[in-house]
mmCIF file of C-alpha atoms in Angstrom:
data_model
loop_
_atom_site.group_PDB
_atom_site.id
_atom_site.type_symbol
_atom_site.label_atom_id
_atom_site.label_comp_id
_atom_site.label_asym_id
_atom_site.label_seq_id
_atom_site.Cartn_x
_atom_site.Cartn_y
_atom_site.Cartn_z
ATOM 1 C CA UNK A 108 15.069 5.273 -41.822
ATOM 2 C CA UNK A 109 15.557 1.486 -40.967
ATOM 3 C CA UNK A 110 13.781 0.303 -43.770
ATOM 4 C CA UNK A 111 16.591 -1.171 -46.472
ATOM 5 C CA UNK A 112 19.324 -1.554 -43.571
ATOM 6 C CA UNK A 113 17.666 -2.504 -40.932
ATOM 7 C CA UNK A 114 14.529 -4.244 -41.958
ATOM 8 C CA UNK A 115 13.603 -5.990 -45.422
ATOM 9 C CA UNK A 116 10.702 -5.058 -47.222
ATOM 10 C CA UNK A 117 7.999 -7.409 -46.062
ATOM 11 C CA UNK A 118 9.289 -6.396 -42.887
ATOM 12 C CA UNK A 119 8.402 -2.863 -43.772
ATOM 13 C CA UNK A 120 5.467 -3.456 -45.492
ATOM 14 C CA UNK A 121 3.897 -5.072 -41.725
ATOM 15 C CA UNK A 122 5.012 -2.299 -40.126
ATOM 16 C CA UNK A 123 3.793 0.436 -43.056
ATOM 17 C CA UNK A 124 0.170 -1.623 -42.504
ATOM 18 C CA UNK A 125 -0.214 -2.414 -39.117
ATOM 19 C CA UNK A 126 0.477 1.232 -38.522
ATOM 20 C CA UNK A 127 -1.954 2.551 -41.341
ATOM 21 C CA UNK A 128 -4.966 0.610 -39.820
ATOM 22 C CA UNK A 129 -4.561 1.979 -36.751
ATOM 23 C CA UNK A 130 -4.605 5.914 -37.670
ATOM 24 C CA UNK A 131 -1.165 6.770 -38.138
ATOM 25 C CA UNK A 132 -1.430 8.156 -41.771
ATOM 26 C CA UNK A 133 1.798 10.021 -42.119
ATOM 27 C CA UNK A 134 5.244 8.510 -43.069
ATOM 28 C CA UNK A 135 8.541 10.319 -42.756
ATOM 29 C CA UNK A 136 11.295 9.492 -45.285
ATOM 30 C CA UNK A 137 14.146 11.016 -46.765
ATOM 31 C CA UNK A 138 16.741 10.968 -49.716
ATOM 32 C CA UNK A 139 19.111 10.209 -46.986
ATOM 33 C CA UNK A 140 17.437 6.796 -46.062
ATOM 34 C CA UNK A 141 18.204 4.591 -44.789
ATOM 35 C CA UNK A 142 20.451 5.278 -42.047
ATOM 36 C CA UNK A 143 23.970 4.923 -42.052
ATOM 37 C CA UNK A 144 23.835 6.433 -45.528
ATOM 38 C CA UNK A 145 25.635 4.431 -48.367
ATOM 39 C CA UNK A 146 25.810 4.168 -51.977
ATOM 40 C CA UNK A 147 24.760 0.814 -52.040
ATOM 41 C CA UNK A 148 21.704 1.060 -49.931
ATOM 42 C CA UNK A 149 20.486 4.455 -50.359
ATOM 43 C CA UNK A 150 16.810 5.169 -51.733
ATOM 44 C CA UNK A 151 16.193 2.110 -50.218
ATOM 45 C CA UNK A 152 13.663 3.209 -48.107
ATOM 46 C CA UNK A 153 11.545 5.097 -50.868
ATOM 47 C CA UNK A 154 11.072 1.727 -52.849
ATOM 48 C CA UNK A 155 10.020 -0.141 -49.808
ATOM 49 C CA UNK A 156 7.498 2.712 -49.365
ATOM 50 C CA UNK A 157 6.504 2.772 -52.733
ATOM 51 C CA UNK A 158 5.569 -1.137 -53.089
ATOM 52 C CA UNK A 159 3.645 -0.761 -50.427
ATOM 53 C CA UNK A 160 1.636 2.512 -51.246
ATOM 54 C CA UNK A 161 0.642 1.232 -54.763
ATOM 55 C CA UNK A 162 -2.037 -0.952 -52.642
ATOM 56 C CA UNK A 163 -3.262 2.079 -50.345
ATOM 57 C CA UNK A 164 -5.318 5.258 -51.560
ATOM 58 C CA UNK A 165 -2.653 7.764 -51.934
ATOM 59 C CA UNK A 166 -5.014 10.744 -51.243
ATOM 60 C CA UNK A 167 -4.988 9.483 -47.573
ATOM 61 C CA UNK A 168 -1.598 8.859 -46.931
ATOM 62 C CA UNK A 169 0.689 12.384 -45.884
ATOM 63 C CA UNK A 170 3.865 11.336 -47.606
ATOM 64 C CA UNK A 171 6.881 13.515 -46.320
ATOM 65 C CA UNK A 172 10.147 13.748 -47.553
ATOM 66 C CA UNK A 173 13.381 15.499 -47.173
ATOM 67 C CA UNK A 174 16.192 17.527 -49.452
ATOM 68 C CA UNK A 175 19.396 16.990 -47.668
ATOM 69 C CA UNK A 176 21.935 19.953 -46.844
ATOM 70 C CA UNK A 177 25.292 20.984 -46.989
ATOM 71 C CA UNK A 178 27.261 17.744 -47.074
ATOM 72 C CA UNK A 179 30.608 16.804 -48.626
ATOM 73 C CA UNK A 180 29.788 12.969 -48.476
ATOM 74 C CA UNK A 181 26.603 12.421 -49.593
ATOM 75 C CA UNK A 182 27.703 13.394 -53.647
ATOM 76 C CA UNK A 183 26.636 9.847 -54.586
ATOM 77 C CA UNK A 184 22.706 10.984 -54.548
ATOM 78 C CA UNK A 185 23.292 13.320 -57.069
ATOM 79 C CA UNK A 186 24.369 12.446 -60.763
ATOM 80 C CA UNK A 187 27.194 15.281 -61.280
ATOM 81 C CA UNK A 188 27.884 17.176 -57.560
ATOM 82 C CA UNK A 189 31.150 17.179 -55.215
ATOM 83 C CA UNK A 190 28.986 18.635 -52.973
ATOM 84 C CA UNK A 191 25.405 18.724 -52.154
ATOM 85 C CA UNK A 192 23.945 22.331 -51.338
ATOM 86 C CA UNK A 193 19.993 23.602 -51.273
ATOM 87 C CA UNK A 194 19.963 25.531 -53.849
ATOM 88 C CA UNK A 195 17.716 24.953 -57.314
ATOM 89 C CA UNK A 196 19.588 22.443 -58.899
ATOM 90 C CA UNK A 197 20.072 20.092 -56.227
ATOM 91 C CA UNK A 198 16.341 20.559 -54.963
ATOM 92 C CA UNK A 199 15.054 19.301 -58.576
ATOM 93 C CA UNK A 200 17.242 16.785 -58.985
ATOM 94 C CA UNK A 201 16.563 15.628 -55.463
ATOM 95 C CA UNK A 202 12.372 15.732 -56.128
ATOM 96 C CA UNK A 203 12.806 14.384 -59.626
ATOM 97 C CA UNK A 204 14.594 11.217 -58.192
ATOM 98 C CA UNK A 205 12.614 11.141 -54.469
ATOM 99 C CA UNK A 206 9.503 11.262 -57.118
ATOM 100 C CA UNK A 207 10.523 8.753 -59.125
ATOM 101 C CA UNK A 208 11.602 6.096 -56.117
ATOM 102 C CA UNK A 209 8.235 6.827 -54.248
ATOM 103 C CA UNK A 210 5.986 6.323 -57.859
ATOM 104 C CA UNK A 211 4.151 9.131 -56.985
ATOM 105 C CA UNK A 212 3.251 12.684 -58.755
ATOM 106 C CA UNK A 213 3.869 14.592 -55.756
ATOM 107 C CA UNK A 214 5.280 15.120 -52.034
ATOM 108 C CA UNK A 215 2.805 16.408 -49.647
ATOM 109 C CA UNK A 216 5.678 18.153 -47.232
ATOM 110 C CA UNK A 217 9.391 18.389 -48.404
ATOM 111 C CA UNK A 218 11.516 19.454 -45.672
ATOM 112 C CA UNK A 219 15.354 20.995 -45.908
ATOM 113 C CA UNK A 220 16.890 17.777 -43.809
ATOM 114 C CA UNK A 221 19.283 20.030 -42.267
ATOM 115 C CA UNK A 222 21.051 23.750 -43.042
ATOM 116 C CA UNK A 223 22.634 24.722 -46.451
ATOM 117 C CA UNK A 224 24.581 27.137 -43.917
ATOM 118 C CA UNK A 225 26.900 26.006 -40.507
ATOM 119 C CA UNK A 226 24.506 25.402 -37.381
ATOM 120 C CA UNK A 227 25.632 22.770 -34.373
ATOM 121 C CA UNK A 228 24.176 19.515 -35.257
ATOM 122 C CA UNK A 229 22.861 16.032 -33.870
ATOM 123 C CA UNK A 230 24.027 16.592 -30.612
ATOM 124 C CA UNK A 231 26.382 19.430 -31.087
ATOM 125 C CA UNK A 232 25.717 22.480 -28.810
ATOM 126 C CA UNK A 233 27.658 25.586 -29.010
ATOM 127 C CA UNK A 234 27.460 27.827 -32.132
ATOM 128 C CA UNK A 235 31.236 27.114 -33.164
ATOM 129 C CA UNK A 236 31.865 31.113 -35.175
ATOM 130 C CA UNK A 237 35.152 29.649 -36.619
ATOM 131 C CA UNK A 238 33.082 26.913 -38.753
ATOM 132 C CA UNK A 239 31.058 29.903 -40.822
ATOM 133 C CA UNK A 240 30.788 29.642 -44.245
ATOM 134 C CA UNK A 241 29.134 30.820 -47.051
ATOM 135 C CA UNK A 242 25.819 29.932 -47.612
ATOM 136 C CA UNK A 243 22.940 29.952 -50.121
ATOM 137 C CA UNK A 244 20.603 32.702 -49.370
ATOM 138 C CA UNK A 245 17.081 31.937 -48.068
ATOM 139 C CA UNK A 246 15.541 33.530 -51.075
ATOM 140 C CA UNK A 247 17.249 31.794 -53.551
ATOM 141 C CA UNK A 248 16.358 28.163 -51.848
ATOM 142 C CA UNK A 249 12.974 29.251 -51.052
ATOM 143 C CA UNK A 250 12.409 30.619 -54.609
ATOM 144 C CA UNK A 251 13.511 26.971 -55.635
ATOM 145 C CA UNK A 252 10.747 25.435 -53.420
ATOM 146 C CA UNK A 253 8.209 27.444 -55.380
ATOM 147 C CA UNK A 254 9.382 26.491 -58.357
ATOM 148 C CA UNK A 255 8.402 22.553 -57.706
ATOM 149 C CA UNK A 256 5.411 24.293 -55.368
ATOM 150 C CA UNK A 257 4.023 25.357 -59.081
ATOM 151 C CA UNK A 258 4.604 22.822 -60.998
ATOM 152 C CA UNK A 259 2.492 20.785 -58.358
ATOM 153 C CA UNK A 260 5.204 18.386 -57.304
ATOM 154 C CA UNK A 261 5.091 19.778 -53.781
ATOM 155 C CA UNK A 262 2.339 20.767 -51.514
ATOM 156 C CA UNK A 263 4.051 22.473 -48.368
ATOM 157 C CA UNK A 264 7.731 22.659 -47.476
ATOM 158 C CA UNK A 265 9.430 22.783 -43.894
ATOM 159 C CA UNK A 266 12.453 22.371 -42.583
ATOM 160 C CA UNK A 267 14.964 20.310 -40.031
ATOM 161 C CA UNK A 268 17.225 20.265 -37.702
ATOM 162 C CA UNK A 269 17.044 24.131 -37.856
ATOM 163 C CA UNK A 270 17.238 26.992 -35.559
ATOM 164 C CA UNK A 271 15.084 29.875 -34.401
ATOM 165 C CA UNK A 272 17.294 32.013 -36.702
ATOM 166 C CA UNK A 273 16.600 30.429 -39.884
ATOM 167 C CA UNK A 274 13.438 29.623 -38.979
ATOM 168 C CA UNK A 275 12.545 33.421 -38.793
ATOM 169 C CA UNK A 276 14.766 34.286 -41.941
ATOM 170 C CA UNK A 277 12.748 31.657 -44.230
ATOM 171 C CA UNK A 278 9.405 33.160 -43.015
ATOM 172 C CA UNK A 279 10.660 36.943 -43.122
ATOM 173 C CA UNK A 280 12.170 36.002 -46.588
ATOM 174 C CA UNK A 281 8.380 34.507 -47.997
ATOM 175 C CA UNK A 282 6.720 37.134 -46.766
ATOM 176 C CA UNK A 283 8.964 39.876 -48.333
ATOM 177 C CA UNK A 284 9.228 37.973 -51.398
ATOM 178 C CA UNK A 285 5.507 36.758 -51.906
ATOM 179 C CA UNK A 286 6.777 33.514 -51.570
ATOM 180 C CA UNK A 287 5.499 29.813 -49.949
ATOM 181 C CA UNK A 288 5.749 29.787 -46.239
ATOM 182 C CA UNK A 289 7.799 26.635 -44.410
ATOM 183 C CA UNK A 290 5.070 25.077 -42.330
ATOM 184 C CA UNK A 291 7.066 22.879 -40.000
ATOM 185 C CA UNK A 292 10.069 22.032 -38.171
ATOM 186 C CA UNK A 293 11.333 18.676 -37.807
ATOM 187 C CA UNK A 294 13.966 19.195 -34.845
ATOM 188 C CA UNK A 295 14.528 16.599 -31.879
ATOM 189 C CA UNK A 296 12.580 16.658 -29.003
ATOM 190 C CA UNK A 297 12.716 14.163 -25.838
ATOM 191 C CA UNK A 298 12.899 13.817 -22.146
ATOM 192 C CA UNK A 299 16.316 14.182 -22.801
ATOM 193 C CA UNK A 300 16.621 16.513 -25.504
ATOM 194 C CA UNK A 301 14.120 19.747 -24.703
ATOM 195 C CA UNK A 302 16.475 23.042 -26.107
ATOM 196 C CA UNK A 303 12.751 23.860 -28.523
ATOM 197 C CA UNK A 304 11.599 25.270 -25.598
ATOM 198 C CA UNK A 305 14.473 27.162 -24.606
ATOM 199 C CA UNK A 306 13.842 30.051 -27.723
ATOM 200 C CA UNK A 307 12.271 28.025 -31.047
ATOM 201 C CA UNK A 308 8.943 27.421 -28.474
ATOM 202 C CA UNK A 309 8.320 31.129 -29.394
ATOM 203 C CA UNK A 310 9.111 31.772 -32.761
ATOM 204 C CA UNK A 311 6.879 28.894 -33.977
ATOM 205 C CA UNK A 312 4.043 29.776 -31.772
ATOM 206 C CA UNK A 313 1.403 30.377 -33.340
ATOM 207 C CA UNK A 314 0.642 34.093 -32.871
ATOM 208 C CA UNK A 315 4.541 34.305 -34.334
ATOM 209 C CA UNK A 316 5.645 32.634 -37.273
ATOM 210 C CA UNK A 317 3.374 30.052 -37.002
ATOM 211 C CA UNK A 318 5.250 26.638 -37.117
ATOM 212 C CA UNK A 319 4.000 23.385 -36.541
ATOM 213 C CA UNK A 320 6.920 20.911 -34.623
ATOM 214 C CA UNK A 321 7.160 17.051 -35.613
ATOM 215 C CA UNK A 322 9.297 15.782 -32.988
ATOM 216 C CA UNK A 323 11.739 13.306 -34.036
ATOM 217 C CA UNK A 324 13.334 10.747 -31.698
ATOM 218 C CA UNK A 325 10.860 11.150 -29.047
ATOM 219 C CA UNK A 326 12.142 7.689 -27.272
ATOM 220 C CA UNK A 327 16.096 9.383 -27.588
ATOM 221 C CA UNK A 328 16.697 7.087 -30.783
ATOM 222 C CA UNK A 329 15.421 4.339 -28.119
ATOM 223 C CA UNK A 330 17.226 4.700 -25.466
ATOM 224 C CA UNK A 331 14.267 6.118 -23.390
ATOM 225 C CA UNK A 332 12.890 2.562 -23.468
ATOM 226 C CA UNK A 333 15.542 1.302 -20.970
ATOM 227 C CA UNK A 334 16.677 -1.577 -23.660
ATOM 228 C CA UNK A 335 20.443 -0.094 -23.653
ATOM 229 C CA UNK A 336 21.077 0.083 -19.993
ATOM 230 C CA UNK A 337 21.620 -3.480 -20.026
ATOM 231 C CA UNK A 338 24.305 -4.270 -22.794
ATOM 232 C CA UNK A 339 24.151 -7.575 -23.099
ATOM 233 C CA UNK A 340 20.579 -8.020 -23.292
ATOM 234 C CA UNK A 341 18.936 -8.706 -26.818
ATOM 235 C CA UNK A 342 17.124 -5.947 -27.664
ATOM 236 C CA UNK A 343 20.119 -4.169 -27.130
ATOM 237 C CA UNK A 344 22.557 -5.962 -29.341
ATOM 238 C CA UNK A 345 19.473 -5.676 -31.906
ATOM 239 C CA UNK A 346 19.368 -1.794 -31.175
ATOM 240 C CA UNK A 347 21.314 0.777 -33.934
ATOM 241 C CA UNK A 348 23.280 2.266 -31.140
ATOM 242 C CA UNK A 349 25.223 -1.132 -31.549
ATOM 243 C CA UNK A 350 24.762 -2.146 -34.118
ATOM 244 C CA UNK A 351 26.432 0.827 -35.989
ATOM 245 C CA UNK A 352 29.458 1.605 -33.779
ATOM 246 C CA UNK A 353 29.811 6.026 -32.655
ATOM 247 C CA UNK A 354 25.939 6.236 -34.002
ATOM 248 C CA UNK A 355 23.859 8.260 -31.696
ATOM 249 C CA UNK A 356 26.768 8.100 -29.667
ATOM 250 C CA UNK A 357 24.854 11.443 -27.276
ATOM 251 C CA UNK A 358 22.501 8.364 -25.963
ATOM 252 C CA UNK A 359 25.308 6.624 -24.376
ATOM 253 C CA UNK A 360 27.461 9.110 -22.244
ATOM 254 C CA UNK A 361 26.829 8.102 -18.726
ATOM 255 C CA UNK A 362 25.110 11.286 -17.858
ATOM 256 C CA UNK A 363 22.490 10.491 -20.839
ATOM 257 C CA UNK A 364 22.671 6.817 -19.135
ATOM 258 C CA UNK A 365 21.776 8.650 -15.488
ATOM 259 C CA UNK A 366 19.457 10.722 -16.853
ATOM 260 C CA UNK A 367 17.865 7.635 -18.530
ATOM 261 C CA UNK A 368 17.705 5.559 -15.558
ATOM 262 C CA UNK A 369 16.320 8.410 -13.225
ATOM 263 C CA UNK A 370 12.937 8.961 -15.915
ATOM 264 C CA UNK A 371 12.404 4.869 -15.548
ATOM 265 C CA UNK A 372 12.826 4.932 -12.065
ATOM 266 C CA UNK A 373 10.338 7.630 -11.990
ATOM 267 C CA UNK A 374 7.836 5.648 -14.532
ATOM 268 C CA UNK A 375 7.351 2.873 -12.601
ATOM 269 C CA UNK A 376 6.432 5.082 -9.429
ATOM 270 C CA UNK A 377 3.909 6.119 -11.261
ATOM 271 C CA UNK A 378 2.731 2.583 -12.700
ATOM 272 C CA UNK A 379 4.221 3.454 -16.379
ATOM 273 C CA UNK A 380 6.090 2.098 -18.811
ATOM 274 C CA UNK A 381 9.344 3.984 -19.927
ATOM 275 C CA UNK A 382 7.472 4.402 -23.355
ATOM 276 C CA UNK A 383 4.408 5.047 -21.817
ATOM 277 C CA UNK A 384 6.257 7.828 -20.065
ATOM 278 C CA UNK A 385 8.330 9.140 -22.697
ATOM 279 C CA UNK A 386 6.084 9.588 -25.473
ATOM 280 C CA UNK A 387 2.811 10.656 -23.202
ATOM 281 C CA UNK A 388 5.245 13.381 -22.474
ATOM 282 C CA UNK A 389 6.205 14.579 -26.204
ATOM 283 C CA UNK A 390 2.364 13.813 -26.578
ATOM 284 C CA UNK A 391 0.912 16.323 -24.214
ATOM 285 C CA UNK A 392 3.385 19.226 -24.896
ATOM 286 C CA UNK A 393 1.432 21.914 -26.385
ATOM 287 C CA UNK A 394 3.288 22.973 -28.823
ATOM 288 C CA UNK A 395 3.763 19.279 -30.134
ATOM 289 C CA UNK A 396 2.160 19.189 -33.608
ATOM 290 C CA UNK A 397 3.096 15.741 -34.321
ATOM 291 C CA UNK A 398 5.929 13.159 -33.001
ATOM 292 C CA UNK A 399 7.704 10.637 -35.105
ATOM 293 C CA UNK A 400 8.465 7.045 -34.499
ATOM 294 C CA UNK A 401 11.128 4.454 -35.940
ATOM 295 C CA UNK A 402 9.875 1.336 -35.416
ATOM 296 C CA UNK A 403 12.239 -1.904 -36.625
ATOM 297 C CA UNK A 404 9.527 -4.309 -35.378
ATOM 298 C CA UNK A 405 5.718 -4.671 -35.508
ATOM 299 C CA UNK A 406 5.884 -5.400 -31.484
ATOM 300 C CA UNK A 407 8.005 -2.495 -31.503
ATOM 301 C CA UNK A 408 5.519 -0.495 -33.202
ATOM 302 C CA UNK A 409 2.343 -1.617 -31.207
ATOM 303 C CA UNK A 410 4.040 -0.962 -28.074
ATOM 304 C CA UNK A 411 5.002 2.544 -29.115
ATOM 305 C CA UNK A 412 1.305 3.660 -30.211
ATOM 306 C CA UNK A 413 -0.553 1.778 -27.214
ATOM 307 C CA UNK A 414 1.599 3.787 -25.360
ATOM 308 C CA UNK A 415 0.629 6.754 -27.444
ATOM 309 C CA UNK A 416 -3.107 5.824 -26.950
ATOM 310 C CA UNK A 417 -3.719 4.660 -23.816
ATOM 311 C CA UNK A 418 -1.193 6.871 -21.719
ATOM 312 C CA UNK A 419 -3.800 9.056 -19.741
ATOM 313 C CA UNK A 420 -4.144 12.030 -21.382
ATOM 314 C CA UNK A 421 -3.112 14.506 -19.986
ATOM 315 C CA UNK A 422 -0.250 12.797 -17.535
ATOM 316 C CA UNK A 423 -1.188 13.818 -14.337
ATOM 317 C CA UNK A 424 0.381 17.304 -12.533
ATOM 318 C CA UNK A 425 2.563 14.606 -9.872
ATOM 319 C CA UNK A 426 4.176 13.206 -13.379
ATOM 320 C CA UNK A 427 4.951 15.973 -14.594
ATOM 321 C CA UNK A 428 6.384 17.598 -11.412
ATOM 322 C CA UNK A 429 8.302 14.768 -10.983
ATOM 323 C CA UNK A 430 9.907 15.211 -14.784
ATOM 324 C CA UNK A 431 10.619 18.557 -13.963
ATOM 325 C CA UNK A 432 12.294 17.928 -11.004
ATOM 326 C CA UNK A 433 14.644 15.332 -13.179
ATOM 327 C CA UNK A 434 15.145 18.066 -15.706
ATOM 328 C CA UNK A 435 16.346 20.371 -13.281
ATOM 329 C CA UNK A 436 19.403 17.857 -12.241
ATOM 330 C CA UNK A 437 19.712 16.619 -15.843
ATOM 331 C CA UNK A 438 19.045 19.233 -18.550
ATOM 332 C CA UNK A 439 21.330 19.045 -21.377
ATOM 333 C CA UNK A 440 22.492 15.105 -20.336
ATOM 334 C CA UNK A 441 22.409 14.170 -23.976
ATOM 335 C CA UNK A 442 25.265 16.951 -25.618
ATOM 336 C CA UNK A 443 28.443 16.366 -26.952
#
């Protein structure tokens, strides 16, 4: 989601490689990207994915993508809309186009980047019951997912930033209806951002409804690496948190800050890096299917899969009694 904002393409295209020859064959992308959305940037992202895949064997790259949701200010991705919404029209038009940017014939996971329907978002907590509205019905957007499921422009579908509820509505709604069943959930997931295991850590276990999680922001949009705590320092006048003023903004409370500072403290007791410590822990959880990176350097990006690699496996019982005695003191530091 840095990629066209943050980084040009040949910066892309060494980060897109170096992570491709060492195993990571999945890339995560969406309409929306790259981040802070804009007309004049957007789908940005795609194309710098798409130069690079013409040179790679596209059977052995998973190529993931995302439909956004309800959203009064995104109308500039589609052609004639005041609004977006997930229903059949705007999921065509948004694989047509995601199709076309990527120059590809299809989308091996499309995910719903967030709820047609109200739901507390990026940070949000409480269930707000004045900000209902009307919403499409699962049916109707997962009947439009099987219409681009036949034609063969999709493989699987899943969705983000969702909750336990509509996670068991979309799978109640497939089976009743004979229809394709969402096989992941893209949802943040953290040292400082664990509420999966407070009731969606059931419903997508497997003996439920069966759900795979791919953990975004396992580093707390990078905050976990200790480069904000120190304001003036480079990295962190590099980082997006600055760079795009009230972005993330959850990251920066001082509690988040505390929180922050407590895990580091703890890592280097035990002889780790923040990043080792941070994503060995989103590595080992076992309901972790798969966790997703943003890296806006090649450094950046070896750092965060040595980490991944080399991080004993599993961390050892005093690590992780040591976490949970953080998380007890700090377990919601990073709400608004």
């Amino acid at each position: 989601m840095t990629f066209g904002e943050q980084n040009t393409e040949k910066e892309a295209h060494e980060m897109l490689s170096y992570a491709f020859e060492h195993g990571i064959n999945a890339l995560d992308t969406s309409e929306a990207y790259p981040i802070p959305m804009k007309k004049e940037t957007s789908g940005r992202t795609d194309l710098y994915i798409a130069s690079w895949l013409k040179s790679q064997p596209r059977d052995k790259v998973i190529l993931a993508t995302k439909v956004c949701g309800y959203s009064e200010r995104s109308a500039h991705l589609r052609d004639n809309a005041k609004v977006l919404r997930v229903d059949a029209v705007n999921i065509r038009e948004s694989v047509e186009k995601s199709l076309k940017r990527l120059n590809t014939d299809y989308i091996d996971l499309l995910q719903i980047h967030w709820p047609d329907r109200y739901v507390p978002l990026f940070g949000e907590y409480l269930y707000d019951s004045s900000k209902w509205r009307p919403s499409i019905p699962f049916v109707e957007q997962l009947k439009a997912l099987q219409e681009v499921i036949d034609e063969g422009k999709v493989r699987y579908i899943g969705v983000s930033n969702e909750t336990s509820y509509g996670v068991m509505e979309f799978v109640h709604a497939a089976r009743v209806e004979g229809l394709s069943k969402i096989v992941s959930i893209q949802n943040s997931y953290s040292l400082l951002v664990r509420r999966f295991e407070v009731d969606l850590v059931e419903v997508c276990h497997p003996k439920n409804c069966n759900i795979g999680l791919l953990s975004y922001s396992p580093l707390g949009g990078g905050a976990l690496s200790g480069k904000y705590l120190d304001i003036n320092s480079e990295a962190a006048k590099k980082g997006r948190m600055n760079l795009f003023p009230g972005y993330m903004e959850r990251y920066n409370k001082s509690i988040a800050k505390e929180a922050t500072m407590q895990y580091i403290e703890m890592a280097k007791k035990h002889g780790l890096s923040p990043v080792q410590l941070a994503l060995g822990f989103v590595r080992d959880r076992p309901f972790m299917t798969s966790s997703i990176i943003g890296a806006t350097s090649v450094e950046q990006l070896k750092e965060d899969i040595d980490a991944f690699l080399t991080t004993q496996r599993p961390l050892p019982p005093e690590v992780m009694e040591d976490i949970e005695a953080i998380f007890k003191r700090y377990k919601d530091p990073a709400i608004l």
